[in-house]
Amino acid sequence: MAHFACTGVHLPFWSLWLASIGVSAEWTGVLLALGHGVSMGTSPLAGRIADRRGPRALMGPLAAVAVAGFALFHGARGVPSLAVLTLLTFGAHGALLPLAESISQRQAGAGRVRYGRVRLWGSLSFVAASTLAGALVERSGEGVIPWMLAAGAAGCWVASRGLPADEPGEDVRPGATATAVAWGPLVRVLALSSLVQASHAVYYGFGSLTWAAQGFGDTEIGALWALGVLAEVVFFAASPRFLSRTDPVSLVLAGAAFATARWVLLAHVRGGPGVSVLQTLHAVSFGATHLGTMEFVRRHVPASRLAAVQGIYTAVAGASYALVTPFAGALFARYASGA
């Protein structure tokens, strides 16, 4: 929950904070890409170590680095210093999520939890944080954003201390071997999912700037982000029904179809009601894509390899964002909402 609270501040408001200290749209795209791309290295490495030593052993130190990094952003100016802090901070913070996901997947594989029902609490944390951040930014200005991120990372550190002791991954799937991974199908699904998620690059990086230019206030912008994630929460709550009626790959393909419709329409729709309706499509463009991917991983990867594969997925998704986001920045600078 603490990690997603950070994301609830970062995604809607980081580009606004960068703009407030004079960073251009083109350089904003580059810095956002660095933040996503650095996970290409840190997430697989953290996952591989976690499969040997356990996720908890890494999560505390990674969270501590993120706390320090976000706090240092407050006084940072100039692209070079921002780039260095981006690599260190988001490299550490980004590696936390696949470790947490691997714990959830192990519990789901053992039949103790349903992944969608657990994941929705992260989405609710995102909603609460984005709503609070919108109100605070409107009241106090963009300078509060790095401090809110540092507070969220501190929450990650506290939560990591309360995790159960690390145990070796025990595979509970019938007939599974300790190390077998069906790499061919897995790579195809991870690539497909990453491309769908990368299509969100303009929205994540420049949605808030677009809505601000269209006259939305900071509180309204935070509410729009919250609405999209609330739709995602509803989807995750109903996830057992979806999984009982369809296969994981079909969910990812549905995410691709709805994402296409969402971006085409969002480029042309103006005004709160229309944008609000389109925000509910986040339930499928992100939610169905993510749930389908996680369920496919759970069914095809031994528990003893979950952290490593989660790290690989984060790396592939980070690579997709890293490739797409600079182009998103250039397109936004030229075409605004038409990007």
CSV table of C-alpha atoms in Angstrom, one decimal:
chain,number,residue,atom,x,y,z
A,1,MET,CA,0.0,0.0,0.0
A,2,ALA,CA,2.8,2.4,0.8
A,3,HIS,CA,4.4,1.8,-2.6
A,4,PHE,CA,1.2,2.6,-4.4
A,5,ALA,CA,0.7,5.7,-2.3
A,6,CYS,CA,4.0,6.9,-3.7
A,7,THR,CA,2.8,6.1,-7.2
A,8,GLY,CA,-0.4,8.0,-6.5
A,9,VAL,CA,1.7,11.1,-6.0
A,10,HIS,CA,4.3,10.4,-8.7
A,11,LEU,CA,2.2,9.7,-11.7
A,12,PRO,CA,-0.2,12.6,-11.5
A,13,PHE,CA,2.1,15.2,-10.2
A,14,TRP,CA,5.8,14.5,-11.0
A,15,SER,CA,5.6,16.2,-14.4
A,16,LEU,CA,3.9,19.2,-12.8
A,17,TRP,CA,6.7,19.4,-10.2
A,18,LEU,CA,9.3,19.2,-13.0
A,19,ALA,CA,7.5,22.0,-14.9
A,20,SER,CA,7.4,24.1,-11.7
A,21,ILE,CA,11.2,24.1,-11.5
A,22,GLY,CA,11.6,25.0,-15.2
A,23,VAL,CA,12.1,21.6,-16.9
A,24,SER,CA,10.9,21.6,-20.5
A,25,ALA,CA,8.5,19.0,-21.9
A,26,GLU,CA,11.2,17.4,-23.9
A,27,TRP,CA,13.5,17.0,-20.8
A,28,THR,CA,10.6,15.9,-18.7
A,29,GLY,CA,10.1,13.1,-21.1
A,30,VAL,CA,13.8,12.1,-20.9
A,31,LEU,CA,13.7,12.2,-17.0
A,32,LEU,CA,10.6,10.1,-16.9
A,33,ALA,CA,12.1,7.6,-19.3
A,34,LEU,CA,15.2,7.4,-17.0
A,35,GLY,CA,13.0,6.6,-14.1
A,36,HIS,CA,11.3,3.8,-15.9
A,37,GLY,CA,14.4,2.6,-17.7
A,38,VAL,CA,16.6,2.2,-14.6
A,39,SER,CA,14.3,-0.6,-13.4
A,40,MET,CA,15.7,-2.6,-16.4
A,41,GLY,CA,18.8,-3.2,-14.3
A,42,THR,CA,17.7,-3.0,-10.7
A,43,SER,CA,14.5,-5.1,-10.8
A,44,PRO,CA,15.9,-8.3,-12.3
A,45,LEU,CA,19.0,-8.0,-10.1
A,46,ALA,CA,16.9,-7.5,-7.0
A,47,GLY,CA,14.6,-10.4,-8.0
A,48,ARG,CA,17.5,-12.8,-8.6
A,49,ILE,CA,19.0,-12.0,-5.2
A,50,ALA,CA,15.5,-12.2,-3.5
A,51,ASP,CA,15.0,-15.7,-4.9
A,52,ARG,CA,18.1,-16.8,-3.0
A,53,ARG,CA,18.0,-14.6,0.1
A,54,GLY,CA,14.3,-13.7,0.4
A,55,PRO,CA,12.5,-10.5,-0.6
A,56,ARG,CA,12.5,-9.0,2.9
A,57,ALA,CA,16.3,-8.9,3.1
A,58,LEU,CA,16.3,-6.3,0.2
A,59,MET,CA,13.2,-4.3,0.7
A,60,GLY,CA,14.3,-2.3,3.8
A,61,PRO,CA,17.6,-1.1,2.3
A,62,LEU,CA,15.9,-0.3,-1.1
A,63,ALA,CA,13.2,1.7,0.7
A,64,ALA,CA,15.8,3.6,2.7
A,65,VAL,CA,17.7,4.7,-0.5
A,66,ALA,CA,14.3,5.9,-1.9
A,67,VAL,CA,13.6,8.0,1.2
A,68,ALA,CA,16.9,9.8,0.9
A,69,GLY,CA,16.6,10.3,-2.8
A,70,PHE,CA,13.1,11.8,-2.8
A,71,ALA,CA,14.1,14.2,0.0
A,72,LEU,CA,17.2,15.3,-2.0
A,73,PHE,CA,15.0,16.2,-5.0
A,74,HIS,CA,13.6,19.1,-3.0
A,75,GLY,CA,16.7,21.1,-3.5
A,76,ALA,CA,17.9,19.7,-6.8
A,77,ARG,CA,18.0,21.9,-9.9
A,78,GLY,CA,19.3,21.4,-13.4
A,79,VAL,CA,18.9,18.3,-15.6
A,80,PRO,CA,22.2,16.6,-14.7
A,81,SER,CA,21.5,16.5,-10.9
A,82,LEU,CA,17.9,15.6,-11.5
A,83,ALA,CA,19.1,12.7,-13.8
A,84,VAL,CA,21.5,11.3,-11.2
A,85,LEU,CA,18.9,11.5,-8.4
A,86,THR,CA,16.3,9.9,-10.8
A,87,LEU,CA,18.6,6.9,-11.5
A,88,LEU,CA,19.3,6.3,-7.8
A,89,THR,CA,15.9,7.0,-6.4
A,90,PHE,CA,13.7,5.3,-8.9
A,91,GLY,CA,16.1,2.4,-9.3
A,92,ALA,CA,15.7,1.6,-5.7
A,93,HIS,CA,12.0,2.4,-5.5
A,94,GLY,CA,11.1,0.6,-8.7
A,95,ALA,CA,12.7,-2.6,-7.5
A,96,LEU,CA,10.4,-2.8,-4.5
A,97,LEU,CA,7.3,-3.6,-6.4
A,98,PRO,CA,8.3,-6.9,-8.1
A,99,LEU,CA,9.6,-8.1,-4.7
A,100,ALA,CA,6.2,-7.4,-3.1
A,101,GLU,CA,4.4,-8.9,-6.1
A,102,SER,CA,6.4,-12.1,-5.8
A,103,ILE,CA,5.3,-12.4,-2.1
A,104,SER,CA,1.6,-11.9,-3.2
A,105,GLN,CA,2.0,-14.4,-6.0
A,106,ARG,CA,3.5,-17.1,-3.7
A,107,GLN,CA,0.6,-16.6,-1.3
A,108,ALA,CA,-1.9,-16.8,-4.2
A,109,GLY,CA,-0.2,-19.9,-5.5
A,110,ALA,CA,-0.6,-21.5,-2.1
A,111,GLY,CA,-4.3,-20.7,-2.1
A,112,ARG,CA,-4.1,-18.4,0.8
A,113,VAL,CA,-5.2,-15.2,-1.0
A,114,ARG,CA,-6.7,-14.1,-4.3
A,115,TYR,CA,-4.3,-11.8,-6.1
A,116,GLY,CA,-6.9,-9.3,-7.4
A,117,ARG,CA,-8.5,-8.9,-3.9
A,118,VAL,CA,-5.0,-8.1,-2.5
A,119,ARG,CA,-4.0,-5.8,-5.3
A,120,LEU,CA,-7.1,-3.6,-5.0
A,121,TRP,CA,-5.7,-2.3,-1.7
A,122,GLY,CA,-2.7,-0.9,-3.6
A,123,SER,CA,-5.1,0.8,-6.0
A,124,LEU,CA,-7.1,2.3,-3.1
A,125,SER,CA,-3.9,3.6,-1.6
A,126,PHE,CA,-3.2,5.2,-5.0
A,127,VAL,CA,-6.6,6.9,-4.9
A,128,ALA,CA,-6.2,8.2,-1.4
A,129,ALA,CA,-2.7,9.6,-2.1
A,130,SER,CA,-3.5,11.2,-5.5
A,131,THR,CA,-6.6,12.9,-4.0
A,132,LEU,CA,-4.6,14.2,-1.0
A,133,ALA,CA,-1.8,15.3,-3.2
A,134,GLY,CA,-4.1,17.3,-5.4
A,135,ALA,CA,-5.6,19.1,-2.4
A,136,LEU,CA,-2.1,19.8,-0.9
A,137,VAL,CA,-0.6,21.0,-4.2
A,138,GLU,CA,-3.5,23.3,-4.8
A,139,ARG,CA,-3.1,24.7,-1.3
A,140,SER,CA,0.7,24.8,-0.9
A,141,GLY,CA,2.2,24.5,-4.3
A,142,GLU,CA,4.2,21.8,-6.1
A,143,GLY,CA,7.1,22.0,-3.6
A,144,VAL,CA,5.3,19.5,-1.3
A,145,ILE,CA,5.5,16.7,-3.9
A,146,PRO,CA,9.1,15.4,-3.2
A,147,TRP,CA,8.3,15.4,0.6
A,148,MET,CA,5.1,13.4,0.0
A,149,LEU,CA,7.1,10.9,-2.0
A,150,ALA,CA,9.7,10.7,0.7
A,151,ALA,CA,7.0,10.0,3.3
A,152,GLY,CA,5.5,7.2,1.1
A,153,ALA,CA,9.0,5.6,0.7
A,154,ALA,CA,9.4,5.8,4.5
A,155,GLY,CA,6.1,3.9,4.7
A,156,CYS,CA,7.6,1.2,2.5
A,157,TRP,CA,10.5,0.9,4.9
A,158,VAL,CA,8.2,0.6,7.9
A,159,ALA,CA,6.0,-2.0,6.1
A,160,SER,CA,9.1,-4.0,5.1
A,161,ARG,CA,10.0,-4.4,8.8
A,162,GLY,CA,6.6,-6.0,9.4
A,163,LEU,CA,6.9,-8.7,6.7
A,164,PRO,CA,7.2,-12.3,7.9
A,165,ALA,CA,10.6,-13.8,7.9
A,166,ASP,CA,11.9,-14.8,4.4
A,167,GLU,CA,11.4,-18.5,3.5
A,168,PRO,CA,12.6,-20.4,0.4
A,169,GLY,CA,10.0,-20.4,-2.3
A,170,GLU,CA,8.0,-23.7,-2.3
A,171,ASP,CA,6.2,-24.6,-5.5
A,172,VAL,CA,2.7,-25.7,-4.9
A,173,ARG,CA,1.5,-26.2,-8.5
A,174,PRO,CA,0.7,-29.8,-9.3
A,175,GLY,CA,3.5,-31.4,-11.3
A,176,ALA,CA,5.7,-28.4,-11.2
A,177,THR,CA,9.5,-28.7,-11.1
A,178,ALA,CA,11.7,-26.6,-8.9
A,179,THR,CA,13.2,-24.5,-11.8
A,180,ALA,CA,11.2,-25.1,-15.0
A,181,VAL,CA,10.0,-21.9,-16.7
A,182,ALA,CA,8.1,-22.0,-20.0
A,183,TRP,CA,10.1,-19.1,-21.5
A,184,GLY,CA,8.6,-19.1,-25.0
A,185,PRO,CA,5.0,-18.4,-24.0
A,186,LEU,CA,6.1,-16.3,-21.0
A,187,VAL,CA,8.3,-13.9,-23.2
A,188,ARG,CA,5.4,-13.4,-25.6
A,189,VAL,CA,2.9,-12.6,-22.9
A,190,LEU,CA,5.3,-10.2,-21.1
A,191,ALA,CA,6.2,-8.5,-24.4
A,192,LEU,CA,2.5,-8.1,-25.2
A,193,SER,CA,1.6,-6.8,-21.8
A,194,SER,CA,4.5,-4.3,-21.8
A,195,LEU,CA,3.5,-2.9,-25.1
A,196,VAL,CA,-0.1,-2.3,-23.8
A,197,GLN,CA,1.2,-0.7,-20.6
A,198,ALA,CA,3.7,1.5,-22.6
A,199,SER,CA,0.8,2.9,-24.5
A,200,HIS,CA,-0.1,4.7,-21.3
A,201,ALA,CA,3.1,6.8,-21.5
A,202,VAL,CA,1.5,10.0,-22.7
A,203,TYR,CA,-1.2,9.7,-20.2
A,204,TYR,CA,1.1,9.0,-17.2
A,205,GLY,CA,3.7,11.6,-18.2
A,206,PHE,CA,1.5,14.4,-19.6
A,207,GLY,CA,-2.1,13.8,-18.6
A,208,SER,CA,-2.0,16.2,-15.7
A,209,LEU,CA,-0.3,18.9,-17.9
A,210,THR,CA,-3.0,18.4,-20.5
A,211,TRP,CA,-5.8,18.7,-18.1
A,212,ALA,CA,-4.2,21.8,-16.4
A,213,ALA,CA,-4.0,23.5,-19.8
A,214,GLN,CA,-7.7,22.6,-20.4
A,215,GLY,CA,-8.6,24.5,-17.2
A,216,PHE,CA,-8.9,21.7,-14.6
A,217,GLY,CA,-7.7,22.5,-11.1
A,218,ASP,CA,-5.2,20.5,-9.1
A,219,THR,CA,-8.0,18.9,-7.0
A,220,GLU,CA,-10.0,18.0,-10.1
A,221,ILE,CA,-6.9,16.5,-11.7
A,222,GLY,CA,-6.3,14.4,-8.6
A,223,ALA,CA,-9.9,13.3,-8.7
A,224,LEU,CA,-9.6,12.3,-12.4
A,225,TRP,CA,-6.7,10.1,-11.5
A,226,ALA,CA,-8.5,8.7,-8.6
A,227,LEU,CA,-11.5,7.9,-10.7
A,228,GLY,CA,-9.4,5.8,-13.1
A,229,VAL,CA,-8.0,3.8,-10.3
A,230,LEU,CA,-11.3,3.4,-8.6
A,231,ALA,CA,-12.5,1.7,-11.8
A,232,GLU,CA,-9.5,-0.5,-11.5
A,233,VAL,CA,-10.4,-1.4,-7.9
A,234,VAL,CA,-13.8,-2.5,-9.0
A,235,PHE,CA,-12.3,-4.7,-11.6
A,236,PHE,CA,-9.8,-6.3,-9.2
A,237,ALA,CA,-12.6,-6.9,-6.7
A,238,ALA,CA,-14.5,-8.8,-9.4
A,239,SER,CA,-11.4,-10.5,-10.7
A,240,PRO,CA,-12.3,-14.1,-9.5
A,241,ARG,CA,-15.4,-14.0,-11.7
A,242,PHE,CA,-13.3,-12.8,-14.8
A,243,LEU,CA,-10.7,-15.4,-14.2
A,244,SER,CA,-13.3,-18.2,-14.0
A,245,ARG,CA,-14.7,-17.2,-17.4
A,246,THR,CA,-11.7,-16.4,-19.5
A,247,ASP,CA,-8.0,-17.1,-19.8
A,248,PRO,CA,-5.2,-14.7,-18.9
A,249,VAL,CA,-4.1,-14.0,-22.5
A,250,SER,CA,-7.6,-12.9,-23.4
A,251,LEU,CA,-7.6,-10.4,-20.6
A,252,VAL,CA,-4.3,-8.9,-21.9
A,253,LEU,CA,-5.8,-8.7,-25.4
A,254,ALA,CA,-8.9,-7.0,-24.0
A,255,GLY,CA,-6.6,-4.5,-22.4
A,256,ALA,CA,-5.0,-3.7,-25.7
A,257,ALA,CA,-8.4,-3.2,-27.4
A,258,PHE,CA,-9.7,-0.9,-24.8
A,259,ALA,CA,-6.5,1.0,-24.5
A,260,THR,CA,-6.7,1.8,-28.2
A,261,ALA,CA,-10.2,3.1,-27.9
A,262,ARG,CA,-9.3,5.1,-24.8
A,263,TRP,CA,-6.4,7.0,-26.3
A,264,VAL,CA,-8.2,7.8,-29.6
A,265,LEU,CA,-11.2,9.2,-27.8
A,266,LEU,CA,-9.2,11.0,-25.1
A,267,ALA,CA,-7.4,13.0,-27.7
A,268,HIS,CA,-10.6,14.6,-28.8
A,269,VAL,CA,-12.9,14.8,-25.7
A,270,ARG,CA,-13.0,18.0,-23.7
A,271,GLY,CA,-14.8,18.7,-20.4
A,272,GLY,CA,-15.2,16.9,-17.2
A,273,PRO,CA,-18.1,14.5,-18.0
A,274,GLY,CA,-16.5,13.0,-21.1
A,275,VAL,CA,-13.0,12.7,-19.6
A,276,SER,CA,-14.5,11.1,-16.5
A,277,VAL,CA,-16.2,8.4,-18.5
A,278,LEU,CA,-13.0,7.7,-20.4
A,279,GLN,CA,-11.1,7.4,-17.1
A,280,THR,CA,-13.2,4.4,-16.2
A,281,LEU,CA,-11.6,2.5,-19.1
A,282,HIS,CA,-8.5,2.3,-17.0
A,283,ALA,CA,-10.2,-0.7,-15.4
A,284,VAL,CA,-9.5,-2.6,-18.6
A,285,SER,CA,-6.5,-0.8,-20.3
A,286,PHE,CA,-4.4,-1.2,-17.2
A,287,GLY,CA,-6.4,-3.5,-14.8
A,288,ALA,CA,-7.2,-6.4,-17.2
A,289,THR,CA,-3.7,-6.2,-18.7
A,290,HIS,CA,-2.0,-6.4,-15.3
A,291,LEU,CA,-4.3,-9.1,-13.9
A,292,GLY,CA,-4.0,-11.3,-17.0
A,293,THR,CA,-0.2,-11.0,-16.9
A,294,MET,CA,0.1,-11.7,-13.2
A,295,GLU,CA,-2.3,-14.7,-13.5
A,296,PHE,CA,-0.3,-16.1,-16.5
A,297,VAL,CA,3.0,-15.7,-14.5
A,298,ARG,CA,1.4,-17.5,-11.5
A,299,ARG,CA,0.3,-20.4,-13.6
A,300,HIS,CA,3.5,-20.9,-15.5
A,301,VAL,CA,6.4,-19.9,-13.1
A,302,PRO,CA,7.6,-22.0,-10.1
A,303,ALA,CA,7.4,-20.1,-6.8
A,304,SER,CA,11.2,-20.5,-6.5
A,305,ARG,CA,11.6,-18.3,-9.5
A,306,LEU,CA,8.8,-15.8,-9.0
A,307,ALA,CA,10.9,-12.8,-7.8
A,308,ALA,CA,13.3,-13.2,-10.7
A,309,VAL,CA,10.5,-13.4,-13.3
A,310,GLN,CA,8.7,-10.4,-11.7
A,311,GLY,CA,11.9,-8.5,-11.9
A,312,ILE,CA,12.2,-9.4,-15.6
A,313,TYR,CA,8.7,-8.3,-16.3
A,314,THR,CA,9.4,-4.9,-14.5
A,315,ALA,CA,12.5,-4.6,-16.7
A,316,VAL,CA,10.7,-5.3,-19.9
A,317,ALA,CA,8.0,-2.9,-19.0
A,318,GLY,CA,10.6,-0.3,-18.0
A,319,ALA,CA,12.4,-0.8,-21.3
A,320,SER,CA,9.1,-0.1,-23.1
A,321,TYR,CA,8.5,3.0,-21.1
A,322,ALA,CA,12.1,4.2,-21.6
A,323,LEU,CA,11.8,3.8,-25.3
A,324,VAL,CA,8.4,5.4,-25.6
A,325,THR,CA,8.4,8.3,-23.1
A,326,PRO,CA,11.0,10.6,-24.8
A,327,PHE,CA,8.9,10.4,-28.0
A,328,ALA,CA,5.8,11.1,-25.8
A,329,GLY,CA,7.5,14.2,-24.5
A,330,ALA,CA,8.4,15.4,-28.0
A,331,LEU,CA,4.9,14.7,-29.3
A,332,PHE,CA,3.3,16.5,-26.4
A,333,ALA,CA,5.5,19.5,-27.0
A,334,ARG,CA,4.2,19.7,-30.6
A,335,TYR,CA,0.7,18.3,-30.4
A,336,ALA,CA,-0.4,18.7,-26.8
A,337,SER,CA,-3.4,16.5,-26.2
A,338,GLY,CA,-3.1,15.1,-29.7
A,339,ALA,CA,0.0,13.2,-28.6
